[in-house]
Coordinates of C-alpha atoms and ligand atoms in Angstrom, one line a residue:
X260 CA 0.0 0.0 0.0
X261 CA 1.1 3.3 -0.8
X262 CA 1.5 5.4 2.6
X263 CA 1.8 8.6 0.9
X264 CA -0.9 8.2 -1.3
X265 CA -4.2 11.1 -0.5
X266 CA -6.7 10.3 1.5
X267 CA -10.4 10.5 -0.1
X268 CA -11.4 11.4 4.1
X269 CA -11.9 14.9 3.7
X270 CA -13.5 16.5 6.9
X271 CA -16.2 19.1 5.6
X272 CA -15.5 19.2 2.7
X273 CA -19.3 20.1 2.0
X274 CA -18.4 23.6 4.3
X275 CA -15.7 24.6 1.6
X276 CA -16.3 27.5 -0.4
X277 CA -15.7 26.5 -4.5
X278 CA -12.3 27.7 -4.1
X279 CA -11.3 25.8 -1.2
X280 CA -13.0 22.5 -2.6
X281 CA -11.3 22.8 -6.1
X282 CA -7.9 23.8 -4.6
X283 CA -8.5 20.2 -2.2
X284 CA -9.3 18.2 -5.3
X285 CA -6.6 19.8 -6.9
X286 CA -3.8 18.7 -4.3
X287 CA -5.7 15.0 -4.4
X288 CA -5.4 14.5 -8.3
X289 CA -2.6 16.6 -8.6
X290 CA -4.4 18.9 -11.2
X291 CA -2.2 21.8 -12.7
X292 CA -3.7 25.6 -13.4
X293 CA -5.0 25.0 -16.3
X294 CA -7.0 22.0 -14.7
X295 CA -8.5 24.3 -12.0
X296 CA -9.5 27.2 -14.3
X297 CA -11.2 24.9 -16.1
X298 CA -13.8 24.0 -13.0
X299 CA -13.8 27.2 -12.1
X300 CA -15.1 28.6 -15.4
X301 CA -19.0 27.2 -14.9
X302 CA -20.1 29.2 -18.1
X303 CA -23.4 30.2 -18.3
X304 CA -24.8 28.7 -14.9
X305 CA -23.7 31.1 -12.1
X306 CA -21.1 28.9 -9.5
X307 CA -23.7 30.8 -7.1
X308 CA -26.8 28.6 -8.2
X309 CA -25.3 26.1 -9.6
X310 CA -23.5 25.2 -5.2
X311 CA -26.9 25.3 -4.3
X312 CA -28.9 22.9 -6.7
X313 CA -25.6 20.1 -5.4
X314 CA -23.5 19.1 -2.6
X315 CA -19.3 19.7 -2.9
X316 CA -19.8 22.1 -6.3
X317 CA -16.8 22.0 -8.0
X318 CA -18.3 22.8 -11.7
X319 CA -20.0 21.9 -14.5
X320 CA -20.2 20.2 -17.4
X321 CA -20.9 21.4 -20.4
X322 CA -23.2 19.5 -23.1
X323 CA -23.9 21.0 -26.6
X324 CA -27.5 22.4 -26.9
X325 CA -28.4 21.6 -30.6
X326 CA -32.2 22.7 -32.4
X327 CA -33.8 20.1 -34.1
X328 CA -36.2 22.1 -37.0
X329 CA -39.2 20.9 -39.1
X330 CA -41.0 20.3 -36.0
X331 CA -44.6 20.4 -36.5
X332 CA -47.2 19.0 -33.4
X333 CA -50.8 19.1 -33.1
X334 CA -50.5 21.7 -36.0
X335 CA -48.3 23.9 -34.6
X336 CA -44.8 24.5 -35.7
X337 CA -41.9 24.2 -32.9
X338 CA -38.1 24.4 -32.4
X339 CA -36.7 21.8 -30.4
X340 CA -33.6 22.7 -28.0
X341 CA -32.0 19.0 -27.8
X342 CA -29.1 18.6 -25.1
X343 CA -27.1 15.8 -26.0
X344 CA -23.3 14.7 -26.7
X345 CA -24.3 12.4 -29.2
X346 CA -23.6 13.0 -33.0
X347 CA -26.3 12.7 -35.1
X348 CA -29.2 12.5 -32.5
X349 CA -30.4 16.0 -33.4
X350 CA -30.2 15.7 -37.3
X351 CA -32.0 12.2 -36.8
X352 CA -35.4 14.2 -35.6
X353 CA -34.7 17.3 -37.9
X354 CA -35.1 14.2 -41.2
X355 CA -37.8 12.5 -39.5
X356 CA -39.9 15.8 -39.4
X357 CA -39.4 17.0 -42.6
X358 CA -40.2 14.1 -43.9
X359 CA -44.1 14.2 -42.5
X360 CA -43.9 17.9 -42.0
X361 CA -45.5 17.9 -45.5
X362 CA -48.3 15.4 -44.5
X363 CA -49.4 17.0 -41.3
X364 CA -46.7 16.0 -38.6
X365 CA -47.6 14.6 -35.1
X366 CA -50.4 14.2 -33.6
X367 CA -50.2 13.8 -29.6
X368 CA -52.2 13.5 -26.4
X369 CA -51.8 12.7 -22.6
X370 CA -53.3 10.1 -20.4
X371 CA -53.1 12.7 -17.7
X372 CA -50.4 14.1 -15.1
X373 CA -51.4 12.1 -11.8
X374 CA -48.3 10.6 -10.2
X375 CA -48.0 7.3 -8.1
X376 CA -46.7 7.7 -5.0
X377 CA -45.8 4.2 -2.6
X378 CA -45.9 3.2 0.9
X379 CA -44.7 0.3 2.2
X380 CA -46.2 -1.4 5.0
X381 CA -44.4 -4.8 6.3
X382 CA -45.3 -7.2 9.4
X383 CA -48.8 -7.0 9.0
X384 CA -50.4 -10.0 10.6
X385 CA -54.4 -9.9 8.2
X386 CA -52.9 -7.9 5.3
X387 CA -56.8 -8.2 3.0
X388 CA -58.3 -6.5 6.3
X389 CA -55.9 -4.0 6.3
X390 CA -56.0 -3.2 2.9
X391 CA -60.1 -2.6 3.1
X392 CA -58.9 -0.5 6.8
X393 CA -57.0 1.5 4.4
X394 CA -59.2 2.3 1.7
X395 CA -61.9 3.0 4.1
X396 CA -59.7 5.8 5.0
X397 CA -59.9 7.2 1.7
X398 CA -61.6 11.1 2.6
X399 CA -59.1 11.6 5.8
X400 CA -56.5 10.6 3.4
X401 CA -57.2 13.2 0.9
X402 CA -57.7 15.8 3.7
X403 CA -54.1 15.2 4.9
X404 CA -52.4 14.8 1.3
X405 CA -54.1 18.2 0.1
X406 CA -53.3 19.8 3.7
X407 CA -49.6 19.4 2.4
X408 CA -49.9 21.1 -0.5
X409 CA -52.3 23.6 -0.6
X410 CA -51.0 25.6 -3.8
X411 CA -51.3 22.9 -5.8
X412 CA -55.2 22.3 -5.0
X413 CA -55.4 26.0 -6.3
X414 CA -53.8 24.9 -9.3
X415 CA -56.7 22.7 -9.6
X416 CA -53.8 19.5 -8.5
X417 CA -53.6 17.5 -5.2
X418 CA -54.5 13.8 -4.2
X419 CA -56.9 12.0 -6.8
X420 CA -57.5 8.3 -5.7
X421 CA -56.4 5.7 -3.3
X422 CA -54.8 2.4 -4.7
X423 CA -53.6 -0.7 -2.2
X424 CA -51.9 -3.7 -3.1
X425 CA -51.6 -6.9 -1.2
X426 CA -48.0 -8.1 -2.6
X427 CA -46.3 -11.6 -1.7
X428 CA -42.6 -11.1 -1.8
X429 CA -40.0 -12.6 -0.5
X430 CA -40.0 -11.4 2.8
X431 CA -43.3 -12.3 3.6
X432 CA -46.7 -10.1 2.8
X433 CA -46.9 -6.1 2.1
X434 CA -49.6 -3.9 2.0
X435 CA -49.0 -0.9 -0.5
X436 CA -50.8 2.0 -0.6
X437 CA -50.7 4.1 -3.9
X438 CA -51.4 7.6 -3.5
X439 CA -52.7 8.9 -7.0
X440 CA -52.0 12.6 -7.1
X441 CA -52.3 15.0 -9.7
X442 CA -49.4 17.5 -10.1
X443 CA -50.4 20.1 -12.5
X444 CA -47.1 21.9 -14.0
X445 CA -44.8 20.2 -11.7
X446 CA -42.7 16.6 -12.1
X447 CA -44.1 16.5 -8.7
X448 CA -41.3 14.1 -6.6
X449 CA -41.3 16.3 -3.7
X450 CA -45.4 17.0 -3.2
X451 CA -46.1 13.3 -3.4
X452 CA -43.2 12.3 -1.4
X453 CA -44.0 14.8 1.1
X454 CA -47.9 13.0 0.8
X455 CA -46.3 9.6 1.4
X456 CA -44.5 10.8 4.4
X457 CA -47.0 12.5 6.2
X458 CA -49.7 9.5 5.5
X459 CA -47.4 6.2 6.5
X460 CA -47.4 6.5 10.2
X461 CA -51.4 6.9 9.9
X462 CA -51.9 4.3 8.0
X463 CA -49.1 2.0 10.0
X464 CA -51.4 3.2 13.0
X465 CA -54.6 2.0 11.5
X466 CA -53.7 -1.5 10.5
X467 CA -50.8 -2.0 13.3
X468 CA -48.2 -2.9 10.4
X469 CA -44.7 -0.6 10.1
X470 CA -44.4 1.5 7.2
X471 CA -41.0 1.4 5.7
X472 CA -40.4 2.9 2.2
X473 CA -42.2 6.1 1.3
X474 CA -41.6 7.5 -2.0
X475 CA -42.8 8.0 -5.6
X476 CA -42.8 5.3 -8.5
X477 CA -41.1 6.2 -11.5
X478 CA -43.4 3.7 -13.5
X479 CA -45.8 7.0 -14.1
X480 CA -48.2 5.0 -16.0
X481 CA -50.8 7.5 -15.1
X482 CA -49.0 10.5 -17.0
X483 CA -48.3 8.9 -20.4
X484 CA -47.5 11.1 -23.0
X485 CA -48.5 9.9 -27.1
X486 CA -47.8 11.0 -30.5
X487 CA -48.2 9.5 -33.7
X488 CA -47.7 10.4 -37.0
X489 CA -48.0 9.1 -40.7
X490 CA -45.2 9.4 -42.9
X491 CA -46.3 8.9 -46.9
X492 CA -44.7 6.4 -48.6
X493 CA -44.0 8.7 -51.6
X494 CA -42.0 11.0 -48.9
X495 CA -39.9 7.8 -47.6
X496 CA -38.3 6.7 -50.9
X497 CA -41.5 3.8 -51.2
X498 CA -42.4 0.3 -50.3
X499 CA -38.9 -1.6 -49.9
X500 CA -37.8 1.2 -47.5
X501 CA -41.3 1.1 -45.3
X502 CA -41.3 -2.9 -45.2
X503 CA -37.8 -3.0 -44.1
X504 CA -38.7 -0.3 -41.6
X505 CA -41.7 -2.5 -40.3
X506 CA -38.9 -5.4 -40.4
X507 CA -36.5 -3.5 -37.9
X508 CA -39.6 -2.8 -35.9
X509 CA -40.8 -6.5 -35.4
X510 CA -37.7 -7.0 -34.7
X511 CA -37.4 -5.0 -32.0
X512 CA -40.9 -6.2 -30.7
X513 CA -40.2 -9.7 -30.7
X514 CA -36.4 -9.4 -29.6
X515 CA -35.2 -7.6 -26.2
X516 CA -31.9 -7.4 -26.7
X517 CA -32.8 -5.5 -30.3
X518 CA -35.5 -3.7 -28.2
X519 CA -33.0 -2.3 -25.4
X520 CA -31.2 -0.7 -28.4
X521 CA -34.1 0.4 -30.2
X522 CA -35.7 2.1 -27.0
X523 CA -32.0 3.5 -26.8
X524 CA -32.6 5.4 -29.7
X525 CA -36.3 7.2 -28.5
X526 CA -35.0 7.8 -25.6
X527 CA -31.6 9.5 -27.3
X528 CA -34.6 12.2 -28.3
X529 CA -36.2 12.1 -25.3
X530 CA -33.5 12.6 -23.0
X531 CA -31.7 15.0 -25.0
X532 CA -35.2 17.0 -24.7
X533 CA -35.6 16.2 -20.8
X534 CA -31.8 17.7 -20.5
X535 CA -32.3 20.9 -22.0
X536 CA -35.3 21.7 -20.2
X537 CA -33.8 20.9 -16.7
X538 CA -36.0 18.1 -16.4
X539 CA -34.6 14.7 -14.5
X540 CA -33.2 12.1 -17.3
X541 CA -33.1 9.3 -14.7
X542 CA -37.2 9.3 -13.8
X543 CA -38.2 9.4 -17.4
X544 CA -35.7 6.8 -18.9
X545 CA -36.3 4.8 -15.4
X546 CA -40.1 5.3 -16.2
X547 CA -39.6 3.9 -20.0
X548 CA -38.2 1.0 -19.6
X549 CA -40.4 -0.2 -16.9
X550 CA -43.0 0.7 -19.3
X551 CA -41.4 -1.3 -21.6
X552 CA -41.6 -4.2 -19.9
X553 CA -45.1 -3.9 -19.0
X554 CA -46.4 -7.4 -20.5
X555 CA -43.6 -8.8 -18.3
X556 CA -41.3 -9.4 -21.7
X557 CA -39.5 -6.4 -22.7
X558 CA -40.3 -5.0 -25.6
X559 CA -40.5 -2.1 -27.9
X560 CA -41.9 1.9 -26.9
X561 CA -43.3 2.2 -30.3
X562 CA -45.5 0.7 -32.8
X563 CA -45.3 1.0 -36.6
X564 CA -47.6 -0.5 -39.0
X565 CA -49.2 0.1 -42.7
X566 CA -51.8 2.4 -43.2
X567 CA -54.8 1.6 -45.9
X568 CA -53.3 3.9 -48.4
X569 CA -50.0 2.2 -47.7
X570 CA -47.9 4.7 -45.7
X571 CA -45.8 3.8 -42.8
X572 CA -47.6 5.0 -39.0
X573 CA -45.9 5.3 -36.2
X574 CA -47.2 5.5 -32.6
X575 CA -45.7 6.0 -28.8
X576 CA -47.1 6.0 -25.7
X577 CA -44.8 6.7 -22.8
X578 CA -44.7 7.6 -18.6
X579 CA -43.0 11.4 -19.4
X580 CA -42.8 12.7 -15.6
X581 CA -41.6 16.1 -16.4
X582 CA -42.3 19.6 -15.1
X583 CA -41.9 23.4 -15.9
X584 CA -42.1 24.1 -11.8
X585 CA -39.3 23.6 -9.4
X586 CA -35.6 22.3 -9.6
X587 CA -33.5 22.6 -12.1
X588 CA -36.1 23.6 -14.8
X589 CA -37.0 27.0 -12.7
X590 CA -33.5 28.0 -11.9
X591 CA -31.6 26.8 -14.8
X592 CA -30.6 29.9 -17.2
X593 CA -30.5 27.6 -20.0
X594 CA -33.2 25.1 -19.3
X595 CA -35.0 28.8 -18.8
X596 CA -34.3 29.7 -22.9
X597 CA -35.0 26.3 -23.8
X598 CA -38.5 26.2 -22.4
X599 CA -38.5 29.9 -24.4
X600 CA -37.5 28.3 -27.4
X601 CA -40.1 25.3 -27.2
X602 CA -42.8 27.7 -26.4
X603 CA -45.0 25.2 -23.8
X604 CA -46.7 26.8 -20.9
X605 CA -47.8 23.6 -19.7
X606 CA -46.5 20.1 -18.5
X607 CA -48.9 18.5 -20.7
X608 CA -47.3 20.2 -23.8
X609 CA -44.0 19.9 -22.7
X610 CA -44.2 16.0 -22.4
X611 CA -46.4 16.2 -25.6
X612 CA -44.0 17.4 -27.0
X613 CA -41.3 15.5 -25.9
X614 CA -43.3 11.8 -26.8
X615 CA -43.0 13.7 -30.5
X616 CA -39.2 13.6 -30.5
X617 CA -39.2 10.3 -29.6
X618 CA -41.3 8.8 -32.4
X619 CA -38.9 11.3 -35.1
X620 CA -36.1 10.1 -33.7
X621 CA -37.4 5.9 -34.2
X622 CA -38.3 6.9 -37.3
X623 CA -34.5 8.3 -38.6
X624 CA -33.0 5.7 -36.7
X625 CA -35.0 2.5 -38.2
X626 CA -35.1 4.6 -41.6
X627 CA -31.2 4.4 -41.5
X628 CA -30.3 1.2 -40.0
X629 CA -32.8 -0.6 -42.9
X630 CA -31.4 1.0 -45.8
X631 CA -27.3 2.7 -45.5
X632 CA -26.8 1.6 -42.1
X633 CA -25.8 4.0 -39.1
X634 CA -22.2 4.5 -39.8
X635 CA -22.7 7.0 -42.9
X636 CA -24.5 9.4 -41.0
X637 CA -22.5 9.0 -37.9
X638 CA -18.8 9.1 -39.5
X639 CA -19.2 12.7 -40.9
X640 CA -19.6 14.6 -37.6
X641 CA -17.4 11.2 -35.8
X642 CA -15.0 12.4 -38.2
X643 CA -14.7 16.1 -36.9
X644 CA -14.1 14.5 -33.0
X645 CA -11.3 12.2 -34.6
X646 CA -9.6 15.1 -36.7
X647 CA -9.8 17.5 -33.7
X648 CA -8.6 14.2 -31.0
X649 CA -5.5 14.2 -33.7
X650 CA -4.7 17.9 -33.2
X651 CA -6.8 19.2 -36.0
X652 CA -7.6 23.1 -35.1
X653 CA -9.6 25.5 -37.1
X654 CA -10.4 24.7 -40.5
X655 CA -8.1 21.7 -40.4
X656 CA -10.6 20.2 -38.5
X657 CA -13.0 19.9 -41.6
X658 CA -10.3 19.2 -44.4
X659 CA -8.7 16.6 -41.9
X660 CA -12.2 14.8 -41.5
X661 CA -13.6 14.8 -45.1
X662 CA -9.6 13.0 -46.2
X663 CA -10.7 10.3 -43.3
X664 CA -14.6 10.1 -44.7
X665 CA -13.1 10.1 -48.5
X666 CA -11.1 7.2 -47.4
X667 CA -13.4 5.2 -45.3
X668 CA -10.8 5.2 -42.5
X669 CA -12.2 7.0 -39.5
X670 CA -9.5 6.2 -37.1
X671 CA -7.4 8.4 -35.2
X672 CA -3.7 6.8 -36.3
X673 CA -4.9 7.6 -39.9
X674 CA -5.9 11.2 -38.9
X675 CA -2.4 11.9 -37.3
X676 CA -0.9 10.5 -40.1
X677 CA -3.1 12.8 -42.6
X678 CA -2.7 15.9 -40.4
X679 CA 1.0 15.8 -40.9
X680 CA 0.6 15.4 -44.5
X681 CA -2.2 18.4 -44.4
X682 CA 0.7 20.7 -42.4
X683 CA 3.4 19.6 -44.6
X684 CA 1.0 20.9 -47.5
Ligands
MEV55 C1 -27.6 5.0 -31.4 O1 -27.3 5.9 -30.3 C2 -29.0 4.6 -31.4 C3 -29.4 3.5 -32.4 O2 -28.6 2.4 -32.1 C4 -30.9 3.2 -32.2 C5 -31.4 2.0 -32.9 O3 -30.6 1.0 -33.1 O4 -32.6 2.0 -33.2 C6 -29.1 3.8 -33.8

C-alpha cells in the first residue's frame, strides 16, 4: 500500500467555499492551473446557483445544446432545443420531421399528469383486512395529502385516488398503498413524497403494520404522454424502405436485446429534450423501460404499421414525468431559454412534445439502420471528433475529417498521419 498516497477522508468538505474544494481536489489529483481554471469557469450557470442545486460544487459540465427544425405538433410548428453529446441525434429528428412535416406531422395526447406515490407497510399480521382499513380511510387521506400542498389544489392538482396492493414477496406479505395525485405543472417528486411521508405513520397506525419505504414510483403509467404520425410512402423513398422499416420494428418487438437498443434510440430524443429543459433524465428513462416491460417481456416503446393507403404510421405512448415548476427547470438559465425556445406553458405540452421527439427520432433511426446503415451518418460529424482528437484546429478540422470520410478510414492513427501530410501541404 502506498502510505503517501491522499486520503479520499476529507473532513467538511461540504463547508468549503468552490475555491477551497477545487484547490482540495486539486492537491488529491494533482491537477495543474489549467485543470483548476477549467472547473472554475461554470459558463453560463452562475457557481452561485449552480452550489446550491448540489452538494461539494466543484463545476459543470458542459453539453452541446443543438435545435432540431421541421418540427410540426398538433399543427403547430416548434423548435426543439435537444441537449445531447451524441452526434447525429439532433439531425435524426430534424429528417424525420421533414419528412411528415408535408403530410401534417404529429399528432399527440396525454393520459393525464397524476403521479404514483408508494408506501410500504411490512409485518402485517391480516394484510386483505388491512387493505379494506385502508381504503376505508380514503376522505381523511385526501384531507391530509391536500393539507400538504395547498397551492397545488389551487392549481386545480392534489391527491386523486387511493390504490392498495396486497404483494407476496420474498420477505413475507406487504400492504401498499398508492397515493394517486395530480401535479399540474410540476414533475411533482417532492409534493407526493411529502404525501407519502406524512400519511405512513397513519396508515401504520390503522392496520398496526410498520411503514417502511415512502416515496414515488417512476413507473408514471398515469401521465403517459403519445404522439403518432403518418409518414407517406412517396416522402420515404416507397415500399422496400417502409417494409424493411416495419422489419427493424418486429424485430425490436419480438427481440429484447434489439428492443433495449431500439428504446436506446427514443430515448436518445427524449433525454436529449428532458436535459435541455432541466427536467430529471433518470425518472423518465427509469419510467420507459419499466413501461417497456409492462407485459412482463421487454419490448418495444413504439408501434409502426401500414396504413390503408400504404404509408408507414408510427405510434408512442410513454410515462413522461416532467415539469416546468421547481428544480433545475426554474433556476436553470438555460433550461429557462429552452422552455422559451419550445414555447410550452404547460407540462402536458411539454411532455407532448417531448413523446414527438421520440417517435422522429425511431423513425431516422430505423429509416437508416434498414437501408445505409448508421455509420454514414454518424462518420461525418465522428470524423470532426477524430480530426480534432488528432490535433486538428480551425479549418483543419474539416479538411482533416472529409480525407478520413473520403477514405473510409475513421480512425485516429490515420488522422495523425493525414494531419501531418495536411501541415506539410
Ligand atoms: C444509437 O445511439 C441509437 C441507435 O442504435 C438506435 C437503434 O438502433 O434503433 C441507432
Amino acid at each position: 500500500m502506498d502510505t503517501h498516497a491522499p486520503s479520499s477522508r476529507i473532513g467538511g468538505f461540504h463547508k468549503f467555499d468552490v475555491a477551497q474544494r477545487i484547490a482540495s481536489v486539486a492537491q488529491f489529483a494533482r491537477l495543474d492551473e489549467a485543470d483548476q481554471a477549467l472547473l472554475q469557469n461554470t459558463g453560463n450557470l452562475p457557481a452561485e446557483l449552480a452550489d446550491h442545486l448540489i452538494e461539494n460544487f466543484i463545476g459543470t459540465m458542459n453539453i452541446p445544446v443543438g435545435i432540431a427544425t421541421n418540427m410540426k405538433i398538433d399543427g403547430q410548428d416548434r423548435l426543439i432545443p435537444m441537449a445531447t453529446e451524441e452526434s447525429s441525434v439532433v439531425a435524426a429528428v430534424c429528417n424525420a420531421a421533414r419528412q411528415c412535416y408535408d403530410s401534417g406531422g404529429f399528432t399527440t395526447s396525454m393520459s393525464g399528469t397524476e403521479m404514483i406515490a408508494q408506501i410500504q407497510l411490512t409485518h402485517v399480521t391480516d394484510p386483505q383486512h388491512a387493505r379494506l382499513q385502508i381504503l376505508e380511510k380514503k376522505d381523511t387521506i385526501r384531507e391530509l395529502c391536500n393539507a400538504c400542498d395547498p397551492i397545488l389544489v389551487k392549481l386545480g392538482g392534489g391527491f386523486r385516488d387511493l390504490e392498495v396492493r396486497v404483494l407476496e414477496t420474498r420477505g413475507g406479505t406487504m400492504v401498499v398503498t398508492h397515493l394517486i395525485v395530480d401535479t399540474r405543472d410540476a414533475m411533482g417528486a417532492n409534493a407526493v413524497n411529502t404525501m407519502a411521508e406524512r400519511i405512513a405513520p397513519r396508515i401504520a397506525e390503522w392496520t398496526q403494520g410498520k411503514s417502511n419505504l415512502r416515496i414515488l414510483s417512476n413507473l408514471a403509467d398515469r401521465r403517459l404522454a403519445r404522439a403518432r404520425c403518418t409518414w407517406r410512402l412517396a416522402d420515404i423513398g416507397g415500399a422496400e424502405v417502409r417494409d424493411a422499416m416495419l422489419a427493424a420494428y418486429h424485430f425490436a418487438e419480438a427481440d429484447p436485446y434489439r428492443a433495449a437498443t431500439h428504446n436506446k434510440g427514443i430515448m436518445n430524443g427524449i433525454s436529449a429534450v428532458v436535459m435541455a429543459t432541466g427536467n430529471d433524465t433518470r425518472a423518465v428513462e427509469a419510467g420507459a423501460h419499466a413501461y417497456a416491460a409492462r407485459s412482463g417481456r421487454y419490448s418495444s416503446l413504439s408501434t409502426w404499421e401500414v396504413t390503408a393507403q400504404g404509408d408507414l404510421a408510427g405510434s408512442i405512448e410513454i410515462p413522461m414525468a416532467v415539469g416546468l415548476v421547481g428544480g433545475a427547470t426554474k433556476l436553470h438559465p438555460s433550461a429557462k431559454v429552452a422552455l422559451k425556445v419550445l414555447g410550452v406553458n404547460t407540462a402536458e405540452a411539454l411532455a407532448r412534445t417531448i413523446a414527438a421527439v421520440g417517435l422522429a427520432q425511431n423513425f431516422s433511426a430505423m429509416k437508416a439502420l434498414a437501408t445505409t446503415g448508421i455509420q454514414k451518418g454518424h462518420m461525418a460529424l465522428h470524423a470532426q471528433n477524430i480530426a480534432m482528437m488528432a490535433g486538428a484546429v480551425g479549418e483543419e478540422i474539416d479538411a482533416l475529417a472529409r480525407i478520413l470520410v473520403a477514405q473510409g478510414a475513421v480512425r485516429q492513427d490515420v488522422a495523425e498521419a493525414e494531419l501531418q501530410k495536411l501541415r506539410a501541404g
